[in-house]
Amino acid sequence: MQQDLTDTLATLDKIDRIKEETVQLRQKVAEAPEKMRQATAALTALSDVDNDEETRKILSTLSLRQLETRVAQALDDLQNAQNDLASYNSQLVSLQTQPERVQNAMYNASQQLQQIRSRLDGTDVGETALRPSQKVLMQAQQALLNAEIDQQRKSLEGNTVLQDTLQKQRDYVTANSARLEHQLQLLQEAVNSKRLTLTEKTAQEAVSPDEAARIQANPLVKQELEINQQLSQRLITATENGNQLMQQNIKVKNWLERALQSERNIKEQIAVLKGSLLLSRILYQQQQTLPSADELENMTNRIADLRLEQFEVNQQRDALFQSDAFVNKLEEGHTNEVNSEVHDALLQVVDMRRELLDQLNKQLGNQLMMAINLQINQQQLMSVSKNLKSILTQQIFWVNSNRPMDWDWIKAFPQSLKDEFKSMKITVNWEKAWPAVFIAFLAGLPLLLIAGLIHWRLGWLKAYQQKLASAVGSLRNDSQLNTPKAILIDLIRALPVCLIILAVGLILLTMQLNISELLWSFSKKTGDFLAGVWPVLEGTGEKWRCRASLRHAGAADQPLASANCPHQSRVAAYPFLVCGGRTFPAASDG
């Protein structure tokens, strides 16, 4: 009895919680139109953006520190936008799969309610009488199930409104993310330009120290200035490479976030929408958006090169640690060319070189750090994409992608085919197509000429093939070259149809149709297929005559090949024939 009372109290607590969640759900549905209006207004406001040129002018007036602060703030805002986008996507997936979950939950609750009613009414045969505390517990459970069913109905009623609101909010966050990415790109360009300006200024100071032209004309000073100039160019290149790595890091990080979110969404959708047509459409769309490994750069060699370059720079910098000793070593053997002014100029050049090497070392260190981070993000991205691709491939293979081909499908097929052709929009840019028609015809003309030449000599090829067939098994005329010759002739005889299909596909490819790529791909696949099956298709009409010839040759103890079988060249392509479970050589001397 005490346990019954404890369970009753727990059930009453659940009822209170369900009712509170239902109230929150109603409030959420009531607030949805206002949130949609706000998201729509914010999305409209995003269209009123500043001109890029004006933005660049404003950013050019800021210092490097101010620009770097803005870059950090833009990165934080972009990360927050990505988090919001992930949250909206997760909620949308939950709402899209809610009808199936509500249906299952309401069915289970109805079954439990029926069992409780039967138990309370005492209609179950063989059941003992309920204690008063048990009746109270079951009545509480009955109230809980009714509250859950009511909550499920309310959630289903507000599903469409909440989905519309979330989709509008997601559209705003997506557009805002694109705006932030563009803003970040402009900021990064300004930072890159500012850094490059400072680097070039340092390089100018390194190349042109404040000395007289006579001193700069000194061969020793001139040689060291050229080394400084080379270092300054390396510093500029390193700065540009670092900027490119920064952009790649941002892009790959965004890809990784989207891939992780897609993986979470797919697992939830698969768990709820098992075997449904909706799941197959969702899986197919996700498969089209997977990042390709071709879009990612292999960073292993680049990291190794950066480590080696940084090691060499550190060695050069260590050699300049004692500038006086380094300059004295340079002046050895140049006593006649060195005086106090030249010595001071060399010291200044060496000091500037040390500063260049310090900056170059910092740039290489930053590049190395970004390259390692980029490699880690790329590895994570490819791992997630590989796992996601495996899940999608497996699920797409097993999930029904279309309705079963029953009588209803057959009746609806003509109308579906008509609608499919109606929905196809084939557009032609005639301004580009007409000039390209002549070029397209010239591109396909060689293939058509080759096909025509082969067709013209087709009779000779068949006669030569029959000649090879009659030579098989003959001691005087048979040769090991007959087999490859026969195979080659079969391939050549299959070429005209394949070349015509490829020529048509090539002509359509250059005509600037919106489906030119599709038609060209289709023509290549069709050509490959026909090249393989054409000899088989061509020989189906004569196979029985060929078999009869073989039987006659075997029964009469004659050579297996004869001129009566036009396909003996194909027989000669195999070293043995299997007939009736016995193996015979394909060629014999009779």
XYZ file of C-alpha atoms in Angstrom:
590
model
C 0.000 0.000 0.000
C 2.845 2.393 0.819
C 4.434 1.668 -2.574
C 1.110 2.409 -4.283
C 0.900 5.783 -2.543
C 4.516 6.599 -3.473
C 3.871 5.713 -7.134
C 0.681 7.772 -7.067
C 2.561 10.851 -5.835
C 5.209 10.368 -8.551
C 2.458 10.052 -11.173
C 0.787 13.248 -9.930
C 4.133 15.048 -10.214
C 4.417 13.850 -13.815
C 0.901 15.140 -14.516
C 1.856 18.578 -13.169
C 4.991 18.576 -15.310
C 3.058 17.525 -18.430
C 0.485 20.272 -17.844
C 3.255 22.838 -17.378
C 4.927 21.699 -20.619
C 1.563 21.938 -22.390
C 1.136 25.525 -21.167
C 4.654 26.361 -22.393
C 3.856 24.743 -25.737
C 0.708 26.841 -26.127
C 2.652 29.979 -25.250
C 5.362 29.029 -27.756
C 2.772 28.526 -30.498
C 1.116 31.848 -29.599
C 4.461 33.700 -29.807
C 5.442 32.036 -33.099
C 3.767 34.601 -35.436
C 5.543 37.507 -33.716
C 8.899 35.723 -33.939
C 8.265 35.031 -37.608
C 7.513 38.712 -38.193
C 10.744 39.717 -36.432
C 12.778 37.201 -38.446
C 11.191 38.441 -41.682
C 11.966 42.065 -40.798
C 15.548 41.184 -39.863
C 15.964 39.232 -43.104
C 14.684 42.222 -45.084
C 17.059 44.540 -43.230
C 20.019 42.388 -44.266
C 19.430 43.391 -47.878
C 20.346 46.993 -46.997
C 24.090 46.446 -46.789
C 26.858 48.966 -47.284
C 28.775 49.123 -50.521
C 31.989 47.091 -50.448
C 34.067 50.002 -51.709
C 32.792 52.284 -48.948
C 33.435 49.570 -46.367
C 36.997 49.124 -47.649
C 37.616 52.879 -47.387
C 36.389 52.917 -43.782
C 38.477 49.870 -42.863
C 41.600 51.335 -44.469
C 41.547 54.177 -41.919
C 41.719 51.777 -38.948
C 44.912 50.592 -37.328
C 46.098 46.992 -37.464
C 45.152 46.436 -33.813
C 41.615 47.763 -34.386
C 41.217 45.559 -37.450
C 42.398 42.471 -35.571
C 39.893 43.249 -32.784
C 37.090 43.454 -35.335
C 38.212 40.181 -36.918
C 38.062 38.451 -33.523
C 34.573 39.896 -32.891
C 33.383 38.809 -36.350
C 34.691 35.289 -35.713
C 32.788 35.148 -32.399
C 29.599 36.398 -34.075
C 30.020 33.842 -36.854
C 30.495 31.054 -34.317
C 27.341 32.137 -32.466
C 25.445 32.228 -35.759
C 26.662 28.726 -36.572
C 25.490 27.530 -33.143
C 22.065 29.122 -33.701
C 21.872 27.519 -37.128
C 22.694 24.115 -35.655
C 20.015 24.610 -32.992
C 17.372 25.614 -35.557
C 18.272 22.670 -37.794
C 17.988 20.274 -34.868
C 14.593 21.689 -33.873
C 13.387 21.519 -37.472
C 14.426 17.885 -37.755
C 12.545 17.172 -34.532
C 9.418 18.914 -35.862
C 9.656 17.182 -39.247
C 9.769 13.777 -37.576
C 7.175 14.708 -34.933
C 4.082 13.279 -36.717
C 5.541 9.760 -36.703
C 6.602 10.055 -33.059
C 3.215 11.486 -32.020
C 1.415 8.704 -33.854
C 3.421 6.011 -32.066
C 3.112 7.737 -28.683
C -0.666 8.197 -28.989
C -1.127 4.604 -30.102
C 0.867 3.277 -27.135
C -0.988 5.582 -24.738
C -4.349 4.429 -26.120
C -3.360 0.797 -25.619
C -2.339 1.483 -22.024
C -5.578 3.408 -21.397
C -7.609 0.463 -22.645
C -5.749 -1.887 -20.307
C -6.302 0.444 -17.342
C -10.038 0.794 -18.128
C -10.425 -2.973 -18.348
C -8.613 -3.390 -15.045
C -10.678 -0.714 -13.297
C -13.953 -2.098 -14.686
C -12.994 -5.610 -13.546
C -13.672 -7.130 -16.960
C -10.395 -9.087 -17.070
C -11.036 -12.749 -16.319
C -9.015 -14.232 -13.466
C -7.741 -10.916 -12.098
C -7.881 -10.323 -8.335
C -9.774 -7.406 -6.870
C -7.918 -4.103 -6.694
C -6.965 -2.494 -3.442
C -8.220 1.051 -2.920
C -4.668 2.369 -3.218
C -4.235 0.491 -6.516
C -7.424 2.051 -7.879
C -6.159 5.511 -6.953
C -2.823 4.755 -8.639
C -4.483 3.529 -11.831
C -6.787 6.541 -11.919
C -3.730 8.776 -11.621
C -2.013 6.840 -14.427
C -5.173 7.229 -16.503
C -5.096 10.994 -15.948
C -1.387 11.050 -16.870
C -2.004 9.216 -20.147
C -4.880 11.565 -21.016
C -2.635 14.556 -20.288
C 0.103 13.091 -22.511
C -2.364 12.476 -25.351
C -3.636 16.053 -25.011
C -0.067 17.352 -25.108
C 0.711 15.285 -28.218
C -2.389 16.654 -29.957
C -1.453 20.233 -29.077
C 2.078 19.701 -30.359
C 0.723 18.289 -33.610
C -1.644 21.254 -34.010
C 1.192 23.747 -33.582
C 3.665 21.777 -35.695
C 3.109 23.705 -38.931
C 3.273 27.141 -37.272
C 6.449 26.268 -35.389
C 8.053 24.806 -38.519
C 7.302 27.961 -40.520
C 8.750 30.131 -37.759
C 11.897 28.046 -37.423
C 12.421 27.977 -41.179
C 12.171 31.761 -41.322
C 14.578 32.075 -38.382
C 16.929 29.625 -40.069
C 16.764 31.643 -43.294
C 17.699 34.767 -41.355
C 20.590 33.065 -39.543
C 21.833 31.574 -42.826
C 21.750 34.981 -44.525
C 23.355 36.599 -41.488
C 26.111 33.960 -41.522
C 26.763 34.722 -45.186
C 26.898 38.449 -44.353
C 29.318 37.799 -41.484
C 31.500 35.634 -43.722
C 31.586 38.412 -46.320
C 32.313 40.995 -43.636
C 35.057 38.763 -42.269
C 36.519 38.479 -45.749
C 36.622 42.284 -46.104
C 38.194 42.612 -42.652
C 40.751 39.947 -43.489
C 41.580 41.733 -46.743
C 42.123 44.964 -44.797
C 44.308 43.151 -42.239
C 46.285 41.493 -45.029
C 46.752 44.813 -46.803
C 47.866 46.516 -43.589
C 50.317 43.729 -42.765
C 51.628 43.719 -46.306
C 52.151 47.483 -46.178
C 54.117 47.170 -42.942
C 56.123 44.293 -44.394
C 56.941 46.248 -47.552
C 57.938 49.222 -45.422
C 60.338 47.022 -43.502
C 61.625 45.635 -46.782
C 62.203 49.143 -48.153
C 64.163 50.052 -45.052
C 66.203 46.901 -45.480
C 66.954 47.558 -49.128
C 67.706 51.297 -48.873
C 69.485 52.243 -45.638
C 70.238 55.883 -45.076
C 73.723 55.852 -46.557
C 75.467 57.580 -49.370
C 75.227 56.229 -52.902
C 78.958 55.654 -52.892
C 78.701 53.266 -49.958
C 75.756 51.421 -51.525
C 77.819 50.981 -54.684
C 80.472 49.103 -52.715
C 80.479 45.458 -53.988
C 80.363 43.992 -50.478
C 77.532 46.269 -49.314
C 75.672 45.721 -52.576
C 75.920 41.948 -52.154
C 74.492 42.079 -48.617
C 71.721 44.460 -49.698
C 70.659 41.960 -52.379
C 70.408 39.266 -49.699
C 68.192 41.596 -47.647
C 66.038 42.233 -50.698
C 65.561 38.492 -51.206
C 64.594 38.131 -47.542
C 62.085 40.964 -47.859
C 60.451 39.217 -50.820
C 60.301 35.996 -48.801
C 58.646 37.926 -45.969
C 56.006 39.353 -48.316
C 55.340 35.883 -49.759
C 55.096 34.391 -46.263
C 52.572 37.075 -45.273
C 50.415 36.321 -48.323
C 50.596 32.559 -47.667
C 49.584 33.125 -44.049
C 46.555 35.118 -45.174
C 45.517 32.305 -47.529
C 45.862 29.740 -44.736
C 43.642 31.886 -42.509
C 40.904 31.891 -45.169
C 41.208 28.120 -45.670
C 40.969 27.546 -41.919
C 37.728 29.529 -41.695
C 36.222 27.698 -44.686
C 37.138 24.195 -43.473
C 35.953 24.982 -39.933
C 32.541 25.975 -41.309
C 32.416 22.785 -43.379
C 33.238 20.715 -40.302
C 30.482 22.349 -38.243
C 27.929 21.690 -40.981
C 29.071 18.077 -41.421
C 28.774 17.388 -37.674
C 25.303 18.910 -37.608
C 24.286 16.871 -40.661
C 25.518 13.695 -38.979
C 23.423 14.378 -35.878
C 20.349 15.208 -37.946
C 20.695 12.142 -40.170
C 20.929 9.747 -37.227
C 17.773 11.202 -35.699
C 15.906 11.108 -39.007
C 16.916 7.502 -39.658
C 15.735 6.486 -36.187
C 12.287 8.025 -36.712
C 11.617 7.730 -40.467
C 12.647 4.116 -40.972
C 11.805 2.841 -44.453
C 9.752 5.876 -45.518
C 9.960 7.624 -48.890
C 10.607 10.916 -47.098
C 13.781 9.441 -45.600
C 15.069 8.451 -49.047
C 14.593 12.031 -50.324
C 16.355 13.478 -47.269
C 19.247 11.020 -47.596
C 19.676 11.805 -51.293
C 19.796 15.559 -50.634
C 22.367 15.076 -47.878
C 24.503 12.932 -50.178
C 24.686 15.737 -52.758
C 26.083 18.226 -50.214
C 28.945 16.089 -48.890
C 32.354 17.795 -49.275
C 34.769 16.126 -51.652
C 38.353 15.203 -50.823
C 39.400 16.912 -54.073
C 38.510 20.277 -52.521
C 40.984 19.785 -49.653
C 44.700 20.379 -49.866
C 47.153 17.812 -48.519
C 48.984 19.701 -45.770
C 51.587 17.044 -44.870
C 54.235 18.182 -47.349
C 53.498 21.844 -46.676
C 53.960 21.396 -42.918
C 57.256 19.581 -43.512
C 58.444 22.396 -45.830
C 57.471 25.036 -43.250
C 59.383 23.224 -40.498
C 62.470 22.997 -42.697
C 62.224 26.647 -43.759
C 61.796 27.798 -40.158
C 64.815 25.715 -39.125
C 66.948 27.370 -41.826
C 65.738 30.853 -40.817
C 66.629 30.166 -37.186
C 70.097 29.062 -38.230
C 70.600 32.272 -40.214
C 69.314 34.335 -37.294
C 71.652 32.591 -34.842
C 74.581 33.318 -37.149
C 73.764 37.055 -36.863
C 73.598 36.998 -33.056
C 77.037 38.637 -32.810
C 76.849 41.190 -35.611
C 80.419 42.503 -35.171
C 81.927 39.053 -35.547
C 79.710 38.359 -38.569
C 80.725 41.636 -40.271
C 84.406 41.019 -39.534
C 84.092 37.621 -41.166
C 82.479 39.251 -44.216
C 85.309 41.784 -44.473
C 88.005 39.092 -44.570
C 89.741 39.264 -47.948
C 88.206 42.667 -48.770
C 90.617 44.905 -46.850
C 91.080 47.343 -49.730
C 87.298 47.838 -50.130
C 86.437 48.346 -46.456
C 86.665 51.541 -44.413
C 84.830 52.793 -41.342
C 81.805 53.998 -43.343
C 81.485 50.675 -45.150
C 81.862 48.844 -41.827
C 79.041 50.903 -40.268
C 76.860 50.357 -43.344
C 77.407 46.600 -43.123
C 76.461 46.649 -39.433
C 73.241 48.494 -40.283
C 72.450 46.030 -43.090
C 73.063 43.075 -40.754
C 70.851 44.615 -38.042
C 68.070 45.085 -40.580
C 68.542 41.500 -41.765
C 68.155 40.263 -38.202
C 64.863 42.161 -37.950
C 63.720 40.692 -41.265
C 64.592 37.191 -40.085
C 62.712 37.780 -36.807
C 59.580 38.813 -38.684
C 59.978 35.956 -41.170
C 60.342 33.489 -38.297
C 57.115 34.810 -36.722
C 55.262 34.537 -40.027
C 56.509 30.980 -40.560
C 55.517 30.088 -36.995
C 52.006 31.441 -37.579
C 51.805 29.575 -40.880
C 52.934 26.352 -39.206
C 50.327 26.715 -36.458
C 47.548 27.435 -38.969
C 48.685 24.603 -41.257
C 48.598 22.108 -38.365
C 45.143 23.333 -37.298
C 43.979 23.121 -40.899
C 45.295 19.567 -41.218
C 43.518 18.510 -38.000
C 40.246 20.102 -39.141
C 40.581 18.480 -42.568
C 41.190 15.062 -41.004
C 38.143 15.487 -38.771
C 36.092 16.691 -41.729
C 37.075 13.727 -43.900
C 36.447 11.301 -41.024
C 32.969 12.729 -40.416
C 32.251 12.861 -44.161
C 33.431 9.268 -44.628
C 31.223 8.071 -41.782
C 28.314 10.125 -43.091
C 28.846 8.817 -46.622
C 28.904 5.245 -45.321
C 25.643 5.793 -43.426
C 23.996 7.440 -46.437
C 25.178 4.756 -48.882
C 23.961 1.951 -46.649
C 20.616 3.586 -45.924
C 19.998 4.629 -49.542
C 20.642 1.029 -50.614
C 18.033 -0.398 -48.246
C 15.439 2.393 -48.068
C 12.679 2.403 -50.670
C 13.256 5.363 -52.960
C 10.007 4.936 -54.905
C 6.588 3.439 -54.471
C 6.177 -0.285 -55.307
C 5.459 -1.046 -58.969
C 1.920 -2.298 -58.398
C -1.207 -1.791 -60.505
C -1.701 1.745 -59.156
C 1.847 2.625 -60.191
C 1.286 1.229 -63.695
C -1.937 3.240 -64.091
C -0.227 6.433 -62.919
C 2.900 5.899 -65.049
C 1.710 7.644 -68.280
C 0.637 10.763 -66.407
C 3.821 10.735 -64.312
C 5.939 10.447 -67.449
C 4.020 13.310 -69.045
C 4.478 15.475 -65.945
C 8.170 14.619 -65.873
C 8.683 15.782 -69.444
C 6.585 18.869 -68.740
C 8.746 19.793 -65.759
C 11.936 19.516 -67.805
C 13.101 22.967 -68.798
C 15.574 22.861 -71.655
C 16.970 26.320 -72.286
C 19.302 27.411 -75.053
C 21.421 30.525 -75.126
C 21.164 31.096 -78.878
C 23.657 33.972 -78.817
C 26.297 31.505 -77.686
C 24.793 28.408 -79.316
C 24.792 29.544 -82.967
C 28.505 30.456 -83.102
C 29.248 27.213 -81.271
C 27.271 25.030 -83.711
C 29.979 25.229 -86.372
C 32.697 24.527 -83.819
C 30.610 21.673 -82.409
C 30.169 20.164 -85.864
C 33.911 20.400 -86.482
C 34.543 18.720 -83.125
C 32.202 15.836 -83.958
C 33.212 15.587 -87.638
C 36.346 13.415 -87.103
C 34.303 10.887 -85.138
C 31.624 10.809 -87.843
C 34.252 10.396 -90.591
C 35.871 7.487 -88.761
C 32.455 5.872 -88.230
C 31.638 6.320 -91.947
C 34.973 4.856 -93.018
C 34.469 1.780 -90.836
C 30.909 1.345 -92.104
C 32.175 1.628 -95.698
C 34.745 -1.135 -95.104
C 32.391 -3.264 -93.014
C 31.941 -5.856 -95.775
C 35.690 -6.272 -96.142
C 36.044 -6.666 -92.355
C 33.383 -9.386 -92.277
C 35.024 -11.209 -95.187
C 38.418 -11.020 -93.526
C 36.907 -12.289 -90.286
C 35.392 -15.270 -92.111
C 38.777 -15.926 -93.670
C 40.312 -16.026 -90.188
C 37.541 -18.359 -89.050
C 38.223 -20.768 -91.901
C 41.930 -20.770 -91.070
C 41.376 -21.944 -87.488
C 42.434 -25.575 -87.097
C 44.294 -25.635 -90.401
C 47.889 -26.767 -90.085
C 49.081 -24.559 -92.910
C 47.014 -21.385 -92.346
C 46.338 -21.286 -88.573
C 48.358 -18.837 -86.498
C 48.458 -17.481 -82.964
C 47.772 -14.012 -84.387
C 44.337 -15.063 -85.654
C 42.763 -14.686 -82.202
C 43.905 -11.078 -81.471
C 43.069 -10.144 -85.080
C 39.544 -11.480 -84.682
C 39.067 -9.647 -81.369
C 40.367 -6.416 -82.919
C 37.953 -6.728 -85.843
C 35.064 -7.253 -83.409
C 36.052 -4.060 -81.596
C 36.330 -2.116 -84.853
C 32.911 -3.348 -86.015
C 31.406 -2.047 -82.758
C 32.943 1.420 -83.205
C 30.568 3.127 -85.704
C 27.524 3.185 -83.413
C 29.654 4.241 -80.428
C 31.375 7.007 -82.411
C 28.065 8.364 -83.720
C 26.651 8.514 -80.176
C 29.801 10.246 -78.912
C 29.729 12.709 -81.819
C 26.107 13.646 -81.098
C 26.919 14.047 -77.399
C 29.941 16.215 -78.219
C 27.884 18.438 -80.512
C 25.210 18.886 -77.835
C 27.893 19.610 -75.242
C 29.133 22.643 -77.167
C 25.636 24.013 -77.899
C 25.278 25.607 -74.438
C 22.113 23.711 -73.436
C 21.316 23.612 -69.740
C 21.422 19.794 -69.938
C 24.494 19.552 -72.189
C 26.657 18.066 -69.435
C 23.997 15.444 -68.679
C 23.630 14.473 -72.353
C 27.404 14.253 -72.821
C 27.748 12.023 -69.759
C 24.851 9.872 -70.984
C 26.407 9.506 -74.441
C 29.746 8.403 -72.940
C 28.080 5.790 -70.736
C 25.941 4.552 -73.643
C 28.974 4.336 -75.920
C 30.913 2.313 -73.354
C 27.944 -0.014 -72.852
C 27.382 -0.619 -76.568
C 31.088 -1.208 -77.154
C 30.859 -4.119 -74.748
C 27.550 -5.670 -75.801
C 27.512 -4.892 -79.540
C 29.356 -8.077 -80.584
C 26.897 -10.099 -78.512
C 23.865 -8.269 -79.926
C 25.186 -8.620 -83.457
C 25.752 -12.347 -83.084
C 22.427 -13.405 -81.532
C 20.842 -14.015 -84.920
C 23.560 -16.405 -86.002
C 24.303 -18.299 -82.792
C 22.207 -21.372 -83.686
C 23.880 -21.712 -87.064
C 27.263 -21.444 -85.328
C 26.319 -24.192 -82.848
C 25.127 -26.447 -85.635
C 28.409 -25.942 -87.441
C 30.356 -26.849 -84.312
C 28.278 -29.989 -83.737
C 28.760 -31.038 -87.341
C 32.502 -30.452 -87.127
C 32.755 -32.455 -83.912
C 30.550 -35.300 -85.130
C 32.399 -35.672 -88.406
C 35.773 -35.529 -86.704
C 36.492 -32.306 -88.593
C 38.242 -29.163 -87.280
C 36.130 -27.289 -84.767
C 36.355 -24.181 -86.921
C 34.881 -23.961 -90.363
C 33.928 -21.329 -92.866
C 30.257 -22.134 -92.286
C 30.341 -20.397 -88.907
C 30.784 -16.644 -89.232
C 31.630 -16.369 -85.547
C 34.590 -18.721 -85.531
C 36.846 -15.762 -84.818
C 35.085 -15.425 -81.495
C 35.514 -19.138 -80.897
C 39.200 -18.738 -81.628
C 39.448 -16.148 -78.908
C 39.140 -18.902 -76.306
C 41.742 -21.657 -75.881
C 39.092 -24.251 -74.953
C 35.437 -24.960 -75.675
C 33.166 -26.551 -73.085
C 30.450 -28.695 -74.624
C 28.229 -31.055 -72.708
C 30.474 -30.961 -69.674
C 33.585 -31.969 -71.687
C 36.471 -29.681 -72.590
C 37.919 -29.612 -76.117
C 40.733 -27.529 -77.577
C 39.413 -24.609 -79.595
C 41.823 -25.297 -82.435
C 43.145 -28.625 -83.651
C 44.630 -30.029 -86.738
C 41.617 -32.196 -87.363
